[in-house]
Amino acid sequence: MKRTNLKLFIYIGLIIYFSGMIGWYQYYNLLNKPLPMLTAINLCVQLFTQPFIPSILLMVNDAFPDPPVLLVTARFAAVIFMFFTILALIFSVSKEWWTVIRVYFTFRNHLILMGLNSKTKRLLEDVLMNTPKQQIVLLVPESANTEAYPRENARYAILAAPIVTPSLLNRAGISKASKVFLLEEDEVLNLERLKAIEGLASRIKRPTPLKIAVLLHHYATLMAFKELKGNDTTGNTDIHAFQWDQRFAAYIADTFFSSALSPESFETEEIVLLVIGNSRLFEPLALEWIQMYRLPSNVPIKIIQVLDNSIPVPDFLRELGDQVEWTQYENAAFFSAPPFELLNRINLCVVLNDDERVLYQECQKARRVFYQTRRTLENPTIVLPVQEHRPYWTKLPRIKENLKTLMVRAVFEEEVISSKELLEGADRIDALAKSIHGFYTQLPQKQIGEEWEKLNDAFKDENRIAARHIAYKLSYLGLEMAKEEDQRESVTLDTLSKAEKEQLSQLEHNRWIARKRVCGYVADAEKPGREIRDTLKIHPDIREWATLSEADKAKDAGFLEYEEILRRIGLKIVRKERYEDN
């Protein structure tokens, strides 16, 4: 029975109970008899048991021919109440068992979603709308309110229980499910449930491994988990971790990199990023910037953060002090006396705040101080990431128009993260990443010969990031990727000068170092075996480009072969339109 329905029954029952209590006192007053409290309680209970157990109520009319109206009303109301309560219980139990039977006999290769939050709802609605044949089972706590969620239908079922047990998982048809999503906000709970599912999967027979997607909220936990990729040894599970915030941060970094890596950035050898406010998106976004926004000279990027109150240096930034310089300003001081010299150097501004009510005001203040400095609304680009499309935005649609006037780029998480990618465990850049992996397996100095499907998530991510960074490198030369049917003429990398090739190789080496540092690696003078190196997270090539051997430099020059890799997936390299106009 749903929690709201249960509350309604309790309230009605209490009203009848206390009405009966008053009625009994009125009745005993008519008889001129005292009514002890325990007797009154017993009589009120009998109001509800009279349909099943003979009681003193049968003698009411004989004892006194005209009982109080309130008592008579409570008596009949209690009978009706018990009748409907029993019907509701029977319906609730039968509905649950009907759902179990329906799942057992008709659901095949379905999804199991565990967790009740905005992300679950979004994924559920997206799948129901865009994947017509996909069946879904949603597991929720017994007391959960699912009224805001889609109603059950022929391909969507809800099962409720106080806790997740093997019995509940079996009722959800886990032996026939294709994938399980663990989507709780508490990542410890997700990991506990993962362990329980792994144990159950090891005892059941399945034609294919059960795919499990685990939502993790901390970047360090995500990276560590991707390296391990679960610990089930039966071959019955295929486990992958993902982070909504990291995917959103990667999208923002890739979409607006041309603003941060402008020609002026390459000329001044400086990247300065401004963050106004703070939210859970700051860490993954800063880490994406650190490992993607690099220059040929390995200078740290600069992140300026404007906060309401001063905070200690975040741990992840302290550990990456060789890759990033972080400075904080107090919000009131920054906007009352703007540091105009610093504002002139900023390449990109991002506004973050968990309180959506102040987002527009923060964007307004940011654009004002930039306009006072540059007398234009066009630069720098101001980005407003919106992670929860709450009623505030839908009730005030004019805010979006005002943001356009201020030339603020609002990016909604729900519009850029695809449920299809989550269902397939894929990434938007995977086609290119697979081609890069195939190229690197052919290099004599590489020791990774596994097929893409057999790689763990950590190795896949390395190729994904290398694939994403192609656009960055091409931008450095005024180039970009385009489809084969694009009318612009193809550009070959063979025409690059020796100096340009070396600069791009340095750029790739700096990106690789930043990625290794984000993953927790440190420099080491020796060259241990791969297993020791990856276990201890040490690498001898985390050093300046000039000190590398020619063989190691050749690894960083591998991007010169990307032209062929792009051609295999229907892409080519062209000159950016604004460079052609010039």
Coordinates of C-alpha atoms in Angstrom, one line a residue:
M1 CA 0.0 0.0 0.0
K2 CA 1.4 3.4 -0.9
R3 CA 2.5 5.7 1.9
T4 CA -0.1 8.4 1.0
N5 CA -2.9 5.9 1.0
L6 CA -1.7 4.4 4.3
K7 CA -1.7 7.9 5.9
L8 CA -5.3 8.5 4.6
F9 CA -6.5 5.3 6.2
I10 CA -4.8 6.1 9.5
Y11 CA -6.3 9.6 9.6
I12 CA -9.8 8.2 8.9
G13 CA -9.4 5.5 11.5
L14 CA -8.3 7.9 14.2
I15 CA -11.3 10.2 13.4
I16 CA -13.7 7.2 13.8
Y17 CA -11.9 6.0 16.9
F18 CA -12.1 9.4 18.8
S19 CA -15.7 9.9 17.6
G20 CA -16.5 6.5 19.1
M21 CA -14.7 7.5 22.3
I22 CA -16.9 10.6 22.7
G23 CA -20.0 8.6 21.8
W24 CA -19.3 5.9 24.4
Y25 CA -18.9 8.6 27.1
Q26 CA -22.2 10.1 26.0
Y27 CA -23.9 6.7 26.1
Y28 CA -22.6 5.9 29.6
N29 CA -23.8 9.3 30.8
L30 CA -27.3 8.4 29.7
L31 CA -27.0 5.2 31.7
N32 CA -25.7 7.2 34.7
K33 CA -22.7 4.9 34.9
P34 CA -19.0 5.7 35.1
L35 CA -16.7 4.7 32.1
P36 CA -13.2 3.8 33.1
M37 CA -10.5 4.7 30.5
L38 CA -9.4 1.1 29.9
T39 CA -13.1 0.1 29.3
A40 CA -13.5 3.1 26.9
I41 CA -10.4 2.0 24.9
N42 CA -11.7 -1.6 24.7
L43 CA -15.1 -0.5 23.5
C44 CA -13.5 1.8 20.9
V45 CA -11.4 -1.2 19.6
Q46 CA -14.6 -3.2 19.5
L47 CA -16.0 -0.7 17.0
F48 CA -13.5 -2.1 14.5
T49 CA -13.7 -5.7 15.4
Q50 CA -17.5 -6.1 15.6
P51 CA -17.8 -7.4 12.0
F52 CA -15.6 -10.4 13.1
I53 CA -16.0 -10.8 16.9
P54 CA -19.4 -10.6 18.8
S55 CA -19.2 -7.8 21.3
I56 CA -21.1 -5.7 23.8
L57 CA -22.2 -3.5 20.9
L58 CA -24.9 -5.9 20.0
M59 CA -26.6 -5.0 23.3
V60 CA -26.5 -1.3 22.8
N61 CA -30.0 -0.9 21.5
D62 CA -31.5 -3.2 24.1
A63 CA -29.7 -1.4 27.0
F64 CA -30.8 2.0 25.8
P65 CA -33.4 2.3 23.0
D66 CA -32.1 5.6 21.8
P67 CA -28.2 5.6 21.8
P68 CA -26.3 8.8 20.9
V69 CA -26.1 9.6 17.2
L70 CA -22.3 10.0 17.4
L71 CA -21.9 6.4 18.7
V72 CA -24.3 5.0 16.1
T73 CA -22.5 6.9 13.3
A74 CA -19.0 5.7 14.6
R75 CA -20.3 2.1 14.8
F76 CA -21.4 2.0 11.1
A77 CA -18.4 4.1 9.9
A78 CA -16.1 1.6 11.6
V79 CA -17.8 -1.3 9.8
I80 CA -17.4 0.5 6.4
F81 CA -13.9 1.5 7.2
M82 CA -12.8 -2.1 8.0
F83 CA -14.5 -3.4 4.8
F84 CA -12.6 -0.9 2.6
T85 CA -9.3 -1.5 4.6
I86 CA -9.5 -5.3 3.9
L87 CA -10.3 -4.6 0.3
A88 CA -7.3 -2.3 0.0
L89 CA -5.0 -4.8 1.6
I90 CA -6.2 -7.6 -0.7
F91 CA -5.8 -5.3 -3.7
S92 CA -2.3 -4.2 -2.6
V93 CA -1.1 -7.8 -2.0
S94 CA -2.7 -9.1 -5.2
K95 CA -1.3 -6.2 -7.2
E96 CA 2.2 -6.9 -5.9
W97 CA 1.9 -10.6 -6.7
W98 CA 0.4 -9.8 -10.1
T99 CA 3.5 -7.6 -10.8
V100 CA 5.8 -10.4 -9.7
I101 CA 4.0 -12.9 -12.0
R102 CA 4.0 -10.4 -14.9
V103 CA 7.7 -9.8 -14.5
Y104 CA 8.5 -13.5 -14.2
F105 CA 6.5 -14.6 -17.4
T106 CA 6.7 -11.6 -19.7
F107 CA 9.9 -9.6 -19.0
R108 CA 13.1 -10.5 -20.9
N109 CA 16.4 -8.6 -21.2
H110 CA 14.9 -5.8 -19.1
L111 CA 16.5 -3.1 -17.1
I112 CA 16.5 -3.0 -13.3
L113 CA 16.7 0.5 -11.8
M114 CA 17.6 0.9 -8.1
G115 CA 17.3 4.3 -6.4
L116 CA 14.7 7.0 -6.2
N117 CA 15.9 10.4 -7.2
S118 CA 15.9 12.9 -10.0
K119 CA 18.5 11.0 -12.0
T120 CA 16.4 7.8 -11.8
K121 CA 13.3 9.6 -12.9
R122 CA 15.1 11.2 -15.9
L123 CA 16.6 8.0 -17.0
L124 CA 13.3 6.2 -16.6
E125 CA 11.3 8.8 -18.6
D126 CA 13.9 9.0 -21.3
V127 CA 14.0 5.2 -21.8
L128 CA 10.2 4.9 -21.8
M129 CA 9.9 7.7 -24.4
N130 CA 12.8 6.8 -26.7
T131 CA 13.2 3.0 -26.4
P132 CA 9.7 1.7 -27.1
K133 CA 10.5 -2.0 -26.6
Q134 CA 12.7 -1.7 -23.5
Q135 CA 11.1 -3.3 -20.4
I136 CA 12.0 -1.8 -17.0
V137 CA 11.7 -2.8 -13.3
L138 CA 12.0 -0.1 -10.7
L139 CA 13.0 -1.2 -7.2
V140 CA 12.0 1.3 -4.5
P141 CA 11.7 1.4 -0.7
E142 CA 8.4 0.2 0.7
S143 CA 7.5 3.7 2.0
A144 CA 8.6 5.5 -1.2
N145 CA 6.3 8.0 -2.9
T146 CA 6.3 7.2 -6.6
E147 CA 3.4 9.6 -7.6
A148 CA 5.8 11.8 -9.5
Y149 CA 7.1 8.9 -11.5
P150 CA 5.5 7.4 -14.7
R151 CA 2.5 5.1 -14.0
E152 CA 3.1 1.4 -14.4
N153 CA 2.3 -0.1 -17.8
A154 CA 2.8 -3.3 -19.8
R155 CA 6.6 -2.8 -20.0
Y156 CA 7.2 -1.0 -16.8
A157 CA 6.8 -2.4 -13.3
I158 CA 7.5 -1.2 -9.7
L159 CA 8.5 -3.5 -6.9
A160 CA 8.7 -2.2 -3.3
A161 CA 10.4 -3.7 -0.2
P162 CA 11.9 -2.4 3.0
I163 CA 15.4 -3.4 2.0
V164 CA 17.0 -4.9 -1.1
T165 CA 17.3 -8.7 -0.6
P166 CA 18.2 -11.6 -2.9
S167 CA 14.4 -12.5 -2.7
L168 CA 13.5 -9.0 -4.1
L169 CA 16.2 -9.3 -6.8
N170 CA 14.8 -12.7 -7.9
R171 CA 11.3 -11.2 -8.0
A172 CA 12.6 -8.5 -10.2
G173 CA 13.8 -11.2 -12.6
I174 CA 17.6 -10.6 -12.2
S175 CA 18.4 -13.9 -13.9
K176 CA 16.8 -12.6 -17.1
A177 CA 17.7 -8.9 -16.9
S178 CA 20.2 -7.4 -19.3
K179 CA 21.4 -4.6 -17.1
V180 CA 21.2 -3.2 -13.5
F181 CA 21.6 0.5 -12.7
L182 CA 22.6 1.4 -9.1
L183 CA 21.5 5.1 -8.9
E184 CA 21.3 5.9 -5.2
E185 CA 22.7 9.3 -4.0
D186 CA 24.7 7.4 -1.4
E187 CA 27.6 5.8 -3.3
V188 CA 28.4 3.5 -0.3
L189 CA 24.9 2.1 -0.6
N190 CA 25.5 1.6 -4.3
L191 CA 28.7 -0.4 -3.6
E192 CA 27.0 -2.5 -0.9
R193 CA 24.2 -3.4 -3.3
L194 CA 26.8 -4.2 -6.0
K195 CA 28.4 -6.7 -3.7
A196 CA 25.0 -8.3 -3.0
I197 CA 24.2 -8.5 -6.7
E198 CA 27.6 -10.0 -7.5
G199 CA 27.1 -12.7 -4.8
L200 CA 23.7 -13.5 -6.2
A201 CA 24.9 -13.5 -9.9
S202 CA 27.6 -16.0 -9.0
R203 CA 24.9 -18.5 -8.0
I204 CA 22.6 -18.2 -11.0
K205 CA 22.9 -19.4 -14.5
R206 CA 22.9 -16.8 -17.2
P207 CA 23.5 -17.0 -21.0
T208 CA 25.5 -13.7 -20.9
P209 CA 27.1 -11.7 -18.1
L210 CA 24.8 -9.3 -16.2
K211 CA 25.8 -5.8 -16.9
I212 CA 25.9 -3.5 -13.9
A213 CA 26.3 0.3 -14.0
V214 CA 27.3 1.9 -10.7
L215 CA 26.7 5.6 -10.1
L216 CA 29.6 7.1 -8.1
H217 CA 29.8 10.7 -6.9
H218 CA 33.4 11.2 -5.9
Y219 CA 36.0 11.5 -8.7
A220 CA 38.7 9.6 -6.8
T221 CA 36.3 6.7 -6.1
L222 CA 35.3 6.6 -9.8
M223 CA 38.9 6.5 -11.0
A224 CA 39.9 3.7 -8.5
F225 CA 36.8 1.7 -9.4
K226 CA 37.4 2.0 -13.1
E227 CA 40.9 0.5 -12.7
L228 CA 39.5 -2.5 -10.7
K229 CA 36.2 -2.9 -12.6
G230 CA 34.6 -5.1 -10.0
N231 CA 35.9 -8.3 -8.4
D232 CA 33.5 -11.0 -9.5
T233 CA 35.5 -14.0 -10.8
T234 CA 32.6 -16.1 -12.2
G235 CA 32.3 -14.2 -15.4
N236 CA 28.6 -13.6 -14.6
T237 CA 28.9 -9.8 -14.3
D238 CA 30.2 -7.0 -16.4
I239 CA 30.6 -4.0 -14.1
H240 CA 31.1 -0.4 -15.1
A241 CA 31.1 2.8 -13.0
F242 CA 30.0 6.2 -14.2
Q243 CA 29.5 9.7 -12.9
W244 CA 26.9 12.0 -14.1
D245 CA 28.8 15.1 -13.1
Q246 CA 32.0 13.9 -14.9
R247 CA 30.1 13.4 -18.1
F248 CA 28.5 16.8 -17.9
A249 CA 31.9 18.5 -17.0
A250 CA 33.5 16.8 -20.0
Y251 CA 30.8 18.1 -22.3
I252 CA 31.3 21.6 -21.0
A253 CA 35.1 21.4 -21.3
D254 CA 34.8 20.1 -24.9
T255 CA 32.1 22.5 -26.0
F256 CA 33.7 25.7 -24.8
F257 CA 37.4 24.9 -25.2
S258 CA 37.7 27.3 -28.2
S259 CA 36.9 30.2 -25.9
A260 CA 39.7 29.2 -23.4
L261 CA 42.2 28.1 -26.0
S262 CA 41.9 31.2 -28.2
P263 CA 44.8 32.3 -30.4
E264 CA 45.6 34.8 -27.7
S265 CA 46.1 31.9 -25.2
F266 CA 48.7 30.4 -27.5
E267 CA 50.4 33.7 -28.0
T268 CA 50.5 34.6 -24.3
E269 CA 51.0 31.0 -23.1
E270 CA 48.4 31.5 -20.4
I271 CA 45.0 30.0 -19.7
V272 CA 43.0 31.8 -17.0
L273 CA 39.6 30.5 -16.0
L274 CA 37.1 32.2 -13.7
V275 CA 34.6 30.2 -11.6
I276 CA 31.9 32.2 -9.7
G277 CA 30.4 30.2 -6.9
N278 CA 30.7 26.6 -6.0
S279 CA 28.8 23.3 -6.5
R280 CA 29.5 19.6 -6.7
L281 CA 30.4 20.2 -10.4
F282 CA 33.5 22.2 -9.6
E283 CA 35.8 19.3 -8.9
P284 CA 35.1 17.2 -12.1
L285 CA 35.1 20.4 -14.2
A286 CA 38.4 21.6 -12.8
L287 CA 39.9 18.1 -13.4
E288 CA 38.7 18.2 -17.0
W289 CA 40.3 21.6 -17.5
I290 CA 43.5 20.4 -16.0
Q291 CA 43.9 17.4 -18.2
M292 CA 42.5 18.9 -21.4
Y293 CA 43.4 22.7 -21.5
R294 CA 47.1 22.4 -22.1
L295 CA 49.6 24.5 -24.1
P296 CA 52.9 23.5 -25.7
S297 CA 54.8 25.1 -22.8
N298 CA 53.8 23.1 -19.7
V299 CA 52.6 26.1 -17.7
P300 CA 50.0 25.4 -15.1
I301 CA 46.5 26.7 -15.9
K302 CA 45.1 29.3 -13.6
I303 CA 41.7 28.9 -11.9
I304 CA 40.2 31.9 -10.1
Q305 CA 37.3 31.1 -7.9
V306 CA 34.9 33.7 -6.4
L307 CA 33.2 32.4 -3.2
D308 CA 30.9 33.8 -0.6
N309 CA 33.3 32.6 2.1
S310 CA 36.9 31.6 2.1
I311 CA 37.7 27.9 2.0
P312 CA 40.9 25.9 2.4
V313 CA 42.6 24.7 -0.8
P314 CA 40.7 21.7 -2.0
D315 CA 42.7 18.5 -1.6
F316 CA 42.6 17.5 -5.2
L317 CA 44.0 20.9 -6.2
R318 CA 46.7 20.8 -3.6
E319 CA 47.9 17.4 -5.0
L320 CA 48.0 18.9 -8.5
G321 CA 49.9 22.0 -7.6
D322 CA 52.4 21.4 -10.5
Q323 CA 49.5 21.5 -13.0
V324 CA 47.2 24.2 -11.7
E325 CA 47.3 27.5 -9.8
W326 CA 44.2 28.1 -7.8
T327 CA 43.3 31.5 -6.3
Q328 CA 40.1 32.5 -4.4
Y329 CA 38.4 35.9 -4.0
E330 CA 35.6 36.9 -1.7
N331 CA 32.4 37.5 -3.7
A332 CA 31.5 40.9 -2.2
A333 CA 35.1 42.3 -2.5
F334 CA 35.5 40.9 -6.1
F335 CA 32.4 42.6 -7.5
S336 CA 32.6 45.9 -5.4
A337 CA 36.2 46.5 -6.5
P338 CA 36.8 44.3 -9.5
P339 CA 40.5 43.5 -10.4
F340 CA 40.3 44.9 -13.9
E341 CA 43.8 43.8 -14.9
L342 CA 43.0 40.2 -14.0
L343 CA 39.6 40.4 -15.7
N344 CA 41.3 41.3 -19.0
R345 CA 43.3 38.0 -18.9
I346 CA 40.3 35.7 -18.3
N347 CA 39.5 33.3 -21.2
L348 CA 36.4 31.6 -19.9
C349 CA 33.9 32.2 -17.0
V350 CA 31.6 29.5 -15.5
V351 CA 28.9 30.3 -12.9
L352 CA 28.2 27.5 -10.4
N353 CA 25.8 27.6 -7.5
D354 CA 23.5 25.0 -5.9
D355 CA 21.0 27.7 -5.1
E356 CA 19.3 28.2 -8.5
R357 CA 17.6 31.4 -7.3
V358 CA 20.9 33.4 -7.4
L359 CA 22.2 32.0 -10.7
Y360 CA 20.8 34.7 -12.8
Q361 CA 22.0 37.5 -10.5
E362 CA 25.5 36.0 -10.5
C363 CA 25.5 35.9 -14.3
Q364 CA 24.3 39.5 -14.5
K365 CA 27.1 40.7 -12.1
A366 CA 29.7 38.7 -14.1
R367 CA 28.7 40.2 -17.4
R368 CA 28.6 43.7 -15.9
V369 CA 32.2 43.6 -14.7
F370 CA 33.4 42.2 -18.0
Y371 CA 31.6 44.8 -20.0
Q372 CA 33.1 47.6 -17.8
T373 CA 36.5 46.1 -18.7
R374 CA 36.1 45.2 -22.4
R375 CA 33.0 47.2 -23.5
T376 CA 31.5 44.2 -25.3
L377 CA 29.1 41.4 -24.4
E378 CA 30.8 38.9 -26.6
N379 CA 33.7 37.9 -24.6
P380 CA 34.7 36.2 -22.5
T381 CA 32.2 33.4 -22.9
I382 CA 30.1 33.0 -19.7
V383 CA 28.8 29.4 -19.2
L384 CA 25.9 28.6 -16.8
P385 CA 25.6 24.8 -16.2
V386 CA 22.1 23.8 -15.0
Q387 CA 22.1 20.3 -13.4
E388 CA 18.5 20.3 -12.1
H389 CA 15.7 21.7 -14.3
R390 CA 13.6 22.7 -11.3
P391 CA 10.3 24.5 -11.3
Y392 CA 12.1 27.8 -10.8
W393 CA 13.2 27.7 -14.4
T394 CA 9.9 26.6 -15.8
K395 CA 7.9 29.2 -13.9
L396 CA 10.2 32.1 -15.0
P397 CA 10.9 31.3 -18.7
R398 CA 11.9 35.0 -19.3
I399 CA 15.1 34.2 -17.4
K400 CA 16.3 32.3 -20.5
E401 CA 15.6 35.3 -22.7
N402 CA 17.5 37.6 -20.3
L403 CA 20.5 35.2 -20.4
K404 CA 20.6 35.4 -24.1
T405 CA 20.6 39.1 -23.9
L406 CA 23.6 38.9 -21.6
M407 CA 25.1 36.4 -24.0
V408 CA 25.3 33.7 -21.3
R409 CA 25.4 30.1 -22.5
A410 CA 23.0 28.1 -20.3
V411 CA 23.7 24.3 -20.6
F412 CA 21.1 21.9 -19.3
E413 CA 22.5 18.6 -18.1
E414 CA 19.3 16.7 -19.0
E415 CA 19.7 17.8 -22.7
V416 CA 23.3 16.7 -23.1
I417 CA 23.6 13.4 -21.3
S418 CA 22.1 10.6 -23.5
S419 CA 20.3 7.7 -21.9
K420 CA 21.3 5.7 -24.9
E421 CA 25.0 6.1 -24.0
L422 CA 24.3 5.1 -20.4
L423 CA 22.3 2.0 -21.5
E424 CA 25.1 0.9 -23.9
G425 CA 27.9 1.8 -21.5
A426 CA 29.3 3.9 -24.3
D427 CA 30.6 7.4 -24.7
R428 CA 29.9 10.0 -27.4
I429 CA 33.5 9.8 -28.6
D430 CA 33.8 6.0 -28.6
A431 CA 34.0 5.5 -32.4
L432 CA 37.1 7.7 -32.6
A433 CA 38.5 6.2 -29.4
K434 CA 38.3 2.7 -30.8
S435 CA 40.2 3.8 -33.9
I436 CA 42.9 5.4 -31.8
H437 CA 43.2 2.2 -29.7
G438 CA 43.6 0.1 -32.8
F439 CA 46.4 2.4 -34.0
Y440 CA 48.3 2.3 -30.7
T441 CA 48.2 -1.5 -30.5
Q442 CA 50.2 -1.6 -33.7
L443 CA 53.1 0.5 -32.3
P444 CA 56.1 -1.7 -31.4
Q445 CA 56.7 0.1 -28.1
K446 CA 53.1 -0.5 -26.9
Q447 CA 52.3 -3.6 -24.9
I448 CA 48.5 -3.5 -25.1
G449 CA 47.1 -5.9 -27.6
E450 CA 43.6 -6.5 -26.2
E451 CA 40.5 -5.8 -28.2
W452 CA 38.4 -2.7 -27.3
E453 CA 35.6 -4.8 -25.7
K454 CA 38.1 -6.6 -23.4
L455 CA 39.7 -3.4 -22.1
N456 CA 38.8 -2.2 -18.6
D457 CA 37.2 1.2 -18.2
A458 CA 40.4 2.9 -17.2
F459 CA 42.1 2.0 -20.5
K460 CA 39.0 2.9 -22.5
D461 CA 39.0 6.3 -20.8
E462 CA 42.6 6.9 -21.8
N463 CA 41.7 6.4 -25.5
R464 CA 38.5 8.5 -25.1
I465 CA 40.5 11.4 -23.7
A466 CA 43.1 11.1 -26.5
A467 CA 40.2 11.2 -29.0
R468 CA 38.6 14.2 -27.4
H469 CA 41.9 16.1 -27.4
I470 CA 42.2 15.8 -31.2
A471 CA 39.9 18.8 -31.6
Y472 CA 42.2 20.8 -29.2
K473 CA 45.3 20.0 -31.2
L474 CA 43.7 20.9 -34.5
S475 CA 42.4 24.1 -33.0
Y476 CA 45.9 25.1 -32.2
L477 CA 46.6 25.1 -35.9
G478 CA 43.3 26.7 -36.9
L479 CA 41.9 23.3 -38.0
E480 CA 38.9 21.2 -37.1
M481 CA 37.2 17.9 -37.9
A482 CA 34.4 17.7 -40.4
K483 CA 32.4 15.0 -42.1
E484 CA 33.5 13.7 -45.5
E485 CA 30.7 15.4 -47.3
D486 CA 31.8 18.8 -46.0
Q487 CA 32.5 21.1 -48.9
R488 CA 35.8 22.5 -47.5
E489 CA 39.0 21.1 -48.8
S490 CA 40.8 18.5 -46.8
V491 CA 44.1 19.5 -45.0
T492 CA 46.9 17.0 -44.6
L493 CA 49.2 17.0 -41.6
D494 CA 52.2 16.2 -43.7
T495 CA 52.3 19.9 -44.7
L496 CA 53.1 20.9 -41.1
S497 CA 56.5 22.4 -40.5
K498 CA 59.0 20.6 -38.3
A499 CA 58.5 23.3 -35.6
E500 CA 54.7 22.9 -35.7
K501 CA 55.0 19.1 -35.4
E502 CA 57.3 19.4 -32.4
Q503 CA 55.0 21.9 -30.8
L504 CA 52.0 19.6 -31.2
S505 CA 54.1 16.7 -29.8
Q506 CA 54.9 18.8 -26.8
L507 CA 51.3 19.6 -26.5
E508 CA 50.4 15.9 -26.5
H509 CA 53.1 15.1 -24.0
N510 CA 51.8 17.8 -21.6
R511 CA 48.3 16.5 -22.0
W512 CA 49.5 13.0 -21.2
I513 CA 51.4 14.2 -18.1
A514 CA 48.3 16.1 -16.8
R515 CA 46.2 13.0 -17.3
K516 CA 48.6 10.8 -15.4
R517 CA 48.8 13.3 -12.6
V518 CA 45.0 13.5 -12.4
C519 CA 45.0 9.7 -12.1
G520 CA 47.4 9.9 -9.2
Y521 CA 50.7 9.0 -11.0
V522 CA 54.0 10.5 -9.9
A523 CA 57.4 10.7 -11.6
D524 CA 60.0 7.9 -11.1
A525 CA 63.5 7.6 -12.4
E526 CA 63.5 3.9 -13.1
K527 CA 61.5 1.9 -15.7
P528 CA 59.7 -0.9 -13.8
G529 CA 57.4 -3.4 -15.4
R530 CA 53.8 -2.4 -16.4
E531 CA 52.2 -4.2 -13.5
I532 CA 54.4 -2.6 -10.8
R533 CA 54.2 0.8 -12.6
D534 CA 50.4 0.8 -12.7
T535 CA 50.0 -0.7 -9.2
L536 CA 52.3 1.9 -7.6
K537 CA 51.2 4.7 -10.0
I538 CA 54.7 5.7 -11.0
H539 CA 56.0 6.5 -14.5
P540 CA 59.4 7.5 -15.7
D541 CA 58.1 9.7 -18.6
I542 CA 56.5 12.2 -16.3
R543 CA 59.2 14.8 -17.1
E544 CA 60.0 17.6 -19.4
W545 CA 59.7 17.0 -23.1
A546 CA 63.4 17.9 -23.8
T547 CA 64.6 15.1 -21.5
L548 CA 62.7 12.3 -23.3
S549 CA 64.4 9.8 -25.6
E550 CA 63.7 9.8 -29.3
A551 CA 61.6 6.6 -28.9
D552 CA 59.5 8.2 -26.2
K553 CA 59.1 11.4 -28.3
A554 CA 57.8 9.2 -31.1
K555 CA 54.9 8.1 -28.9
D556 CA 53.8 11.7 -28.6
A557 CA 54.1 12.2 -32.4
G558 CA 51.6 9.4 -33.0
F559 CA 48.8 12.0 -33.5
L560 CA 50.3 12.6 -37.0
E561 CA 48.6 9.4 -38.0
Y562 CA 45.1 10.6 -36.9
E563 CA 44.4 11.7 -40.4
E564 CA 44.0 8.0 -41.5
I565 CA 42.1 7.2 -38.3
L566 CA 39.6 9.9 -38.9
R567 CA 39.2 8.8 -42.5
R568 CA 38.2 5.3 -41.4
I569 CA 35.1 6.7 -39.5
G570 CA 34.1 9.2 -42.2
L571 CA 35.8 12.3 -40.9
K572 CA 38.4 14.6 -42.4
I573 CA 40.5 17.6 -41.3
V574 CA 39.6 21.0 -42.7
R575 CA 40.5 24.6 -42.0
K576 CA 38.2 26.5 -39.7
E577 CA 36.0 28.9 -41.6
R578 CA 37.1 32.0 -39.8
Y579 CA 40.7 31.2 -40.8
E580 CA 39.7 30.6 -44.4
D581 CA 38.0 34.1 -44.4
N582 CA 41.2 35.6 -43.2

